[in-house]
Tab-separated table of C-alpha atoms in Angstrom:
chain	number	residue	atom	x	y	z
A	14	UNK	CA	-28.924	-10.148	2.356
A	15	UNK	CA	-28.256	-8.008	-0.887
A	16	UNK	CA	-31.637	-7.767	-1.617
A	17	UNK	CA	-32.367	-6.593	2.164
A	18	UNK	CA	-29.901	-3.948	1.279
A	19	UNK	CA	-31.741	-2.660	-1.118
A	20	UNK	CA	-35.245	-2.969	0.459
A	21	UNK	CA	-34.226	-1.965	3.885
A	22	UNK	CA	-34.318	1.902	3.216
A	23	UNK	CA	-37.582	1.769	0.845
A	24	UNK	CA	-39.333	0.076	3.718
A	25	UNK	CA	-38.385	2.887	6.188
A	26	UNK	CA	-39.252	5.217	3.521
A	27	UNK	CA	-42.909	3.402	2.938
A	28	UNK	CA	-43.557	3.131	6.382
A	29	UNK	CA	-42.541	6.750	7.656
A	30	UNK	CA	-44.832	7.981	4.636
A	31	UNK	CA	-47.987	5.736	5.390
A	32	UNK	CA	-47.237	7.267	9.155
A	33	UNK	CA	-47.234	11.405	7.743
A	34	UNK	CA	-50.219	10.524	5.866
A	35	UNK	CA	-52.133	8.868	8.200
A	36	UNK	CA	-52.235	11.544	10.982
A	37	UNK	CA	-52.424	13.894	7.849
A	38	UNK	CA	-56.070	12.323	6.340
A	39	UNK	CA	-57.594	10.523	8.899
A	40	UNK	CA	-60.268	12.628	10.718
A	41	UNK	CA	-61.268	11.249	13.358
A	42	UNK	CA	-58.243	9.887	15.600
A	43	UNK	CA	-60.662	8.626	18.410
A	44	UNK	CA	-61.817	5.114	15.827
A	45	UNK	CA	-60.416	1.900	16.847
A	46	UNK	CA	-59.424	1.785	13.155
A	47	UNK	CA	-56.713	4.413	13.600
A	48	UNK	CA	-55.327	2.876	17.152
A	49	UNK	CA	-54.538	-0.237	15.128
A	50	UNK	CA	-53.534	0.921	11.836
A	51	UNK	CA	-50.959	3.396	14.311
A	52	UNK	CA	-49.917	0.213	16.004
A	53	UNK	CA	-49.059	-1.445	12.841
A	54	UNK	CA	-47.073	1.417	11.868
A	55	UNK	CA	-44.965	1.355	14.893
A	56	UNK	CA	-44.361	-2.326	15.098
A	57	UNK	CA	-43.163	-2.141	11.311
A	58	UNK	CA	-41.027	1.099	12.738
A	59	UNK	CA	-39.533	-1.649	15.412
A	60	UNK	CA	-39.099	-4.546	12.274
A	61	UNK	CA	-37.489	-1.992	9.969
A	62	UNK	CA	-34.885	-0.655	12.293
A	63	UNK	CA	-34.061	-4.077	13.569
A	64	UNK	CA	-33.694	-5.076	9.977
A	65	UNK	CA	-31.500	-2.481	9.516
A	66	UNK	CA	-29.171	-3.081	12.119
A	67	UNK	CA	-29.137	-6.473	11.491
A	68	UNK	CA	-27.774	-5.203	8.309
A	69	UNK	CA	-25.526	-3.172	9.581
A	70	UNK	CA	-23.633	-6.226	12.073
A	71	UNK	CA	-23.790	-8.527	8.999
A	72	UNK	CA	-21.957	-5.216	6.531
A	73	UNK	CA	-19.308	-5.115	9.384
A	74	UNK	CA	-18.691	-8.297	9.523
A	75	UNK	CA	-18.261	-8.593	5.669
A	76	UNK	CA	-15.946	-5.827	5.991
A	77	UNK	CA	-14.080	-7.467	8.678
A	78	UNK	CA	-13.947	-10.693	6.858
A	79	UNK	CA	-12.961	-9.044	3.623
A	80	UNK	CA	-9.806	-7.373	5.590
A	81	UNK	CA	-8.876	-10.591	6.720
A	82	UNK	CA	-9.058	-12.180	3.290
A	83	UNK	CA	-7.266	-8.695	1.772
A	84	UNK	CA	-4.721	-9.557	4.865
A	85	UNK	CA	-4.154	-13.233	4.317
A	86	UNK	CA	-3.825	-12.733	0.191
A	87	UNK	CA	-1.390	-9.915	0.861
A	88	UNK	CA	0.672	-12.307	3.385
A	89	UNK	CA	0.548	-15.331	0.612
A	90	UNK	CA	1.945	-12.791	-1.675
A	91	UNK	CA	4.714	-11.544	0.318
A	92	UNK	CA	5.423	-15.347	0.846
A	93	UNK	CA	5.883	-15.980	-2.559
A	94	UNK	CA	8.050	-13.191	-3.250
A	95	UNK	CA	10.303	-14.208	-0.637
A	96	UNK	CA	10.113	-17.588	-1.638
A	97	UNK	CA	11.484	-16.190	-4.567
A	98	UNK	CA	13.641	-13.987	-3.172
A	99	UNK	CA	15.282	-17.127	-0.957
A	100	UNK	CA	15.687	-19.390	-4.271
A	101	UNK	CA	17.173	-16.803	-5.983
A	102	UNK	CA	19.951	-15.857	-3.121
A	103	UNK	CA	20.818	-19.814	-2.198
A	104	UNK	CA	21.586	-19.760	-6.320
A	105	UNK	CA	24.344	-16.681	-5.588
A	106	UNK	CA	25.144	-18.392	-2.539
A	107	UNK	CA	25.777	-22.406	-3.602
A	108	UNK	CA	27.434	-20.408	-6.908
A	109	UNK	CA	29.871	-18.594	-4.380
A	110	UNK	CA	30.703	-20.895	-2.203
A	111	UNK	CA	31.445	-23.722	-4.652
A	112	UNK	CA	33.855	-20.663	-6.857
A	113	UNK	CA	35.350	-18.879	-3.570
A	114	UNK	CA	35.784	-21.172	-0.681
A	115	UNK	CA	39.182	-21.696	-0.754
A	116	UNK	CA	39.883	-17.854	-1.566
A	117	UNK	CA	37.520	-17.236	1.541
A	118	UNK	CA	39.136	-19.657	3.850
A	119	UNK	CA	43.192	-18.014	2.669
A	120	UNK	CA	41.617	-14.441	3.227
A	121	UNK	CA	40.135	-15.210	6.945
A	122	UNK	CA	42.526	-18.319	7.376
A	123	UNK	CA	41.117	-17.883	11.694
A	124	UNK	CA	37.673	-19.000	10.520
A	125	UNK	CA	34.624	-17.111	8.938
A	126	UNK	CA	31.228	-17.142	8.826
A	127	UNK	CA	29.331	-16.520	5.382
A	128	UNK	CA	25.689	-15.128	5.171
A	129	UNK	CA	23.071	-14.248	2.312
A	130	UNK	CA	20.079	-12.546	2.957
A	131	UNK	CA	17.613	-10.260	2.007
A	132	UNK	CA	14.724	-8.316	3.652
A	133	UNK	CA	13.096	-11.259	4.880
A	134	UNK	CA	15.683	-14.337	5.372
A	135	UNK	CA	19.120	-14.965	6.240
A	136	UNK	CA	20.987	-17.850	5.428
A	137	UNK	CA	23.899	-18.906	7.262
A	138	UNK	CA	27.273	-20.523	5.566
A	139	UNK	CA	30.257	-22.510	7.221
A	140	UNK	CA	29.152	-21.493	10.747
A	141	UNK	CA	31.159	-23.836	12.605
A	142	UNK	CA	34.649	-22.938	11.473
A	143	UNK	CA	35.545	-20.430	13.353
A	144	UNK	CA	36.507	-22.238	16.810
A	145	UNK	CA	37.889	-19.696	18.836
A	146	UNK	CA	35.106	-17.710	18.441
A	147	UNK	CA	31.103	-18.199	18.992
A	148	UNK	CA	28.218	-16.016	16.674
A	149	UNK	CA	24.397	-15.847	17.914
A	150	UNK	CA	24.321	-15.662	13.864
A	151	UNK	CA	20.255	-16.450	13.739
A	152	UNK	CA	20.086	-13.050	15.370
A	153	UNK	CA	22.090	-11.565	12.768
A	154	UNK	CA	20.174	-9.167	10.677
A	155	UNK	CA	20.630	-6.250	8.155
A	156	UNK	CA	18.771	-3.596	9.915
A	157	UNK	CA	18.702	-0.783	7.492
A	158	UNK	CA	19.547	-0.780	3.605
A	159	UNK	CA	20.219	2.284	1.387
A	160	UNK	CA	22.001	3.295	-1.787
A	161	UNK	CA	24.921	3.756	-0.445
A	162	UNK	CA	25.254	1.998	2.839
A	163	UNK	CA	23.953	-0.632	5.028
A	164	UNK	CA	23.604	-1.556	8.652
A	165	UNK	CA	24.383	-5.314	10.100
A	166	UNK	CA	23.498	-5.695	13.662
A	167	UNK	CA	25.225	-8.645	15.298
A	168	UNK	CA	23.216	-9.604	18.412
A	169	UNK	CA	26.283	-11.443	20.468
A	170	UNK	CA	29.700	-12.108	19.531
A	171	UNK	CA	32.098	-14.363	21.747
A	172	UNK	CA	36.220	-14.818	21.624
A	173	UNK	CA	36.878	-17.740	23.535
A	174	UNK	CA	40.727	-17.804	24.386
A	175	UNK	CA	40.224	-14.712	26.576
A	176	UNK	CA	36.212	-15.092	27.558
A	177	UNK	CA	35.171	-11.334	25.578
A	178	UNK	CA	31.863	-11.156	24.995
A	179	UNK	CA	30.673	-8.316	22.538
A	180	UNK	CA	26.871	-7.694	22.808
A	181	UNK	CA	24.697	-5.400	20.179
A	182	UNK	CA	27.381	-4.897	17.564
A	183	UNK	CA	26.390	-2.568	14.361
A	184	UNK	CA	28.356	-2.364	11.395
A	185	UNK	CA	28.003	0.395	8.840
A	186	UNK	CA	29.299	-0.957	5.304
A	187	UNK	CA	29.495	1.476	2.361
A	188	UNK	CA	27.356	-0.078	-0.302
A	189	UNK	CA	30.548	-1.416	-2.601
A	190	UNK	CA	31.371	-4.899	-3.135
A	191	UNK	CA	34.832	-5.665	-1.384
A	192	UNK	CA	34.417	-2.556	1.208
A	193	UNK	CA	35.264	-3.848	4.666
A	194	UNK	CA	34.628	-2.887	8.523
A	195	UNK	CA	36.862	-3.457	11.322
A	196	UNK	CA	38.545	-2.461	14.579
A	197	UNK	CA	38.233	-5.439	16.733
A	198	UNK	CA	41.096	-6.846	17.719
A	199	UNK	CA	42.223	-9.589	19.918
A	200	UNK	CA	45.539	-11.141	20.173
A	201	UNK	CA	46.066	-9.724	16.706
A	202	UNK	CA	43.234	-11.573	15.049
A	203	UNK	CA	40.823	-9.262	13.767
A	204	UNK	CA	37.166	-9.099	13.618
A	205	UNK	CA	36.122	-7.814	9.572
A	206	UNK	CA	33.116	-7.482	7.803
A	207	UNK	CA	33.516	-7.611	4.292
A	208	UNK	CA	30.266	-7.299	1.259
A	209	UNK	CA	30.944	-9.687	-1.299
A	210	UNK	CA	28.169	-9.122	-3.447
A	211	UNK	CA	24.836	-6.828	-3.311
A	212	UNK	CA	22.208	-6.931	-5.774
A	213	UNK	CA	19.123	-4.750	-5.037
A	214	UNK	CA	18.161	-6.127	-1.148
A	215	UNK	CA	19.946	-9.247	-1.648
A	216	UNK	CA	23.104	-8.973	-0.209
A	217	UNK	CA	26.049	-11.562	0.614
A	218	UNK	CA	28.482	-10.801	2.972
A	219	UNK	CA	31.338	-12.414	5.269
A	220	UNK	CA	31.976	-12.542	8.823
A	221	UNK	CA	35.879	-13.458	8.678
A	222	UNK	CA	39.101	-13.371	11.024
A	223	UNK	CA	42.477	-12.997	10.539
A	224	UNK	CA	45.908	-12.038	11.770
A	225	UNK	CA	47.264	-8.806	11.681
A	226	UNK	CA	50.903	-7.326	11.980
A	227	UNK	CA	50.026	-4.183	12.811
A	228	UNK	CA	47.162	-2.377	14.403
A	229	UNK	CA	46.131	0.841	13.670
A	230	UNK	CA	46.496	3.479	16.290
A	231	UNK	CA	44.870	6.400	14.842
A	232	UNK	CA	42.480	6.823	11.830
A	233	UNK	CA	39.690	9.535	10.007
A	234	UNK	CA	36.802	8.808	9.027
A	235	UNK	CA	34.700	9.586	6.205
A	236	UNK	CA	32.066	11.868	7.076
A	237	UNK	CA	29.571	10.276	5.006
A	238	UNK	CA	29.874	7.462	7.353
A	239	UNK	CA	28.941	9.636	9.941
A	240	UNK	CA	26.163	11.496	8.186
A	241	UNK	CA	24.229	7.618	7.763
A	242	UNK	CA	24.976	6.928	11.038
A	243	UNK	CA	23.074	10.000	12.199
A	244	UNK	CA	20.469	9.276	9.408
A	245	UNK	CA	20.223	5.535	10.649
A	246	UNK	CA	19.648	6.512	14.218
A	247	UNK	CA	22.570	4.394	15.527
A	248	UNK	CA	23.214	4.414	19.195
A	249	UNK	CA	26.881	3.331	20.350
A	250	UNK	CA	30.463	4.368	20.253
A	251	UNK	CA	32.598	4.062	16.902
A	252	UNK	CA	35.641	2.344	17.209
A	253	UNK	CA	38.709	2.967	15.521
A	254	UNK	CA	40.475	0.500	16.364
A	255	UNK	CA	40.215	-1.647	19.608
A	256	UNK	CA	42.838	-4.153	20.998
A	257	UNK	CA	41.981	-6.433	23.592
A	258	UNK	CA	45.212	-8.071	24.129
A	259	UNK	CA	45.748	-7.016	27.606
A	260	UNK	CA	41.705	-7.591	28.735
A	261	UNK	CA	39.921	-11.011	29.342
A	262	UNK	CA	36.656	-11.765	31.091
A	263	UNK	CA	35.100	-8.821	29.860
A	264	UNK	CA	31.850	-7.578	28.005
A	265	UNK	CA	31.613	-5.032	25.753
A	266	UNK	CA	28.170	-3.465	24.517
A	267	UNK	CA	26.349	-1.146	21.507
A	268	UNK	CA	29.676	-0.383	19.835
A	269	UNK	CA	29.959	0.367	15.794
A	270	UNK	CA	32.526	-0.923	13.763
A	271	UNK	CA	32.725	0.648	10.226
A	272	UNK	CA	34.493	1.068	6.707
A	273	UNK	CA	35.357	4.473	5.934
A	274	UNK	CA	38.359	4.673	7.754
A	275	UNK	CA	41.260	6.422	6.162
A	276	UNK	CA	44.671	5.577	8.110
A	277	UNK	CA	46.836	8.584	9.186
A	278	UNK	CA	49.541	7.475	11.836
A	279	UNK	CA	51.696	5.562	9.071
């Protein structure tokens, strides 16, 4: 087929001048000599551009195939990296559970839930201790990731003792490790999201609840927060601080939790 290539547009070439000439010298047109050297001409005419179209299926499906190849070595690739990527954060993660557990379980002493991920995976920790509450947690996911912020989406979020569902949660953390969201609150527990440790797109962060004495009943926030929520293209209402003490059987949808609040009603 390479060689074709390469003949294919001489023989058109060959053929188209034997044609130019032929008219061009021979005399008399009228000799059954001419009829058949004419027919010869255009039955190699036919040949040549069936050759060349032959070539031209056979150079689209090498190009086709060649995209494929480009498209399955490119996949393999990103496999390895996260391969990588996944060895690398179960490292940080086994090394932080195994120092910080116990810390973990006195901070959030109502049960919390512990993830590492990164672009492509994330890995859930110790997602059966919190039993008042239930986390779709495989449909957790960091959404967005900058310098200085990130956005968690939690797909549905359950508290038990009073049946309140939370659906399409986003949480905007400033990109520094031991910043936490909030503003959840039920019965006094509190919902928080707290980043434990970043490095590059690798990220490890906790899911916790505890108690709380007092809840907040008015609070600023930074407008930075506000500018990458704008940036991110976040749909839902920020909360400030939500207590669903006196509600049960409800559910609540597309609301934004946040750090970056600054308390003001001390």
């Amino acid at each position: 087929m390479k060689y074709l290539n390469i003949l294919s547009p001489i023989f058109v070439g060959v053929i188209a001048f034997l044609t130019i000439s032929v008219d061009h010298i021979w005399r008399d047109k009228r000799t059954n000599v001419y009829n058949r050297i004419k027919k010869i001409l255009i039955a190699s005419i036919i040949i040549a551009v069936f050759i060349n179209v032959i070539i031209a299926v056979n150079n689209e499906s090498m190009i086709k195939n060649l995209n494929t190849t480009i498209s399955n070595l490119t996949q393999k690739v990103a496999t390895l990296e996260n391969q990588n990527n996944i060895l690398s954060i179960l490292n940080r993660m086994a090394s932080y559970i195994s120092n910080d557990y116990e810390s973990l379980s006195k901070k959030y002493p109502n049960g919390y839930y512990l993830f590492a991920t990164n672009k492509y995976t994330i890995i859930p920790s110790n997602t059966d201790s919190a039993k008042n509450f239930t986390l779709d947690w495989e449909n957790c996911k960091v959404n967005k990731i900058t310098d200085s912020f990130l956005h968690i989406i939690l797909k549905s979020f359950t508290y038990l003792p009073k049946n309140i569902k939370i659906e399409d949660l986003n949480i905007i953390l400033e990109r520094k490790v031991g910043t936490t969201a909030d503003g959840i609150f039920m019965n006094h527990i509190g919902l928080f999201v707290e980043l434990l440790d970043e490095r590059k797109d690798e990220l490890v962060y906790v899911i916790g609840f505890k108690m709380v004495e007092k809840i907040p009943e008015k609070r600023e926030l930074d407008q930075k927060v506000k500018i990458f929520k704008e940036f991110a293209g976040i749909k839902g209402a920020l909360i400030s601080a939500f207590d669903t003490n006196i509600s049960e059987y409800i559910t609540m949808k597309n609301f934004i939790l946040t750090s970056g609040w600054k308390v003001v009603d001390n």
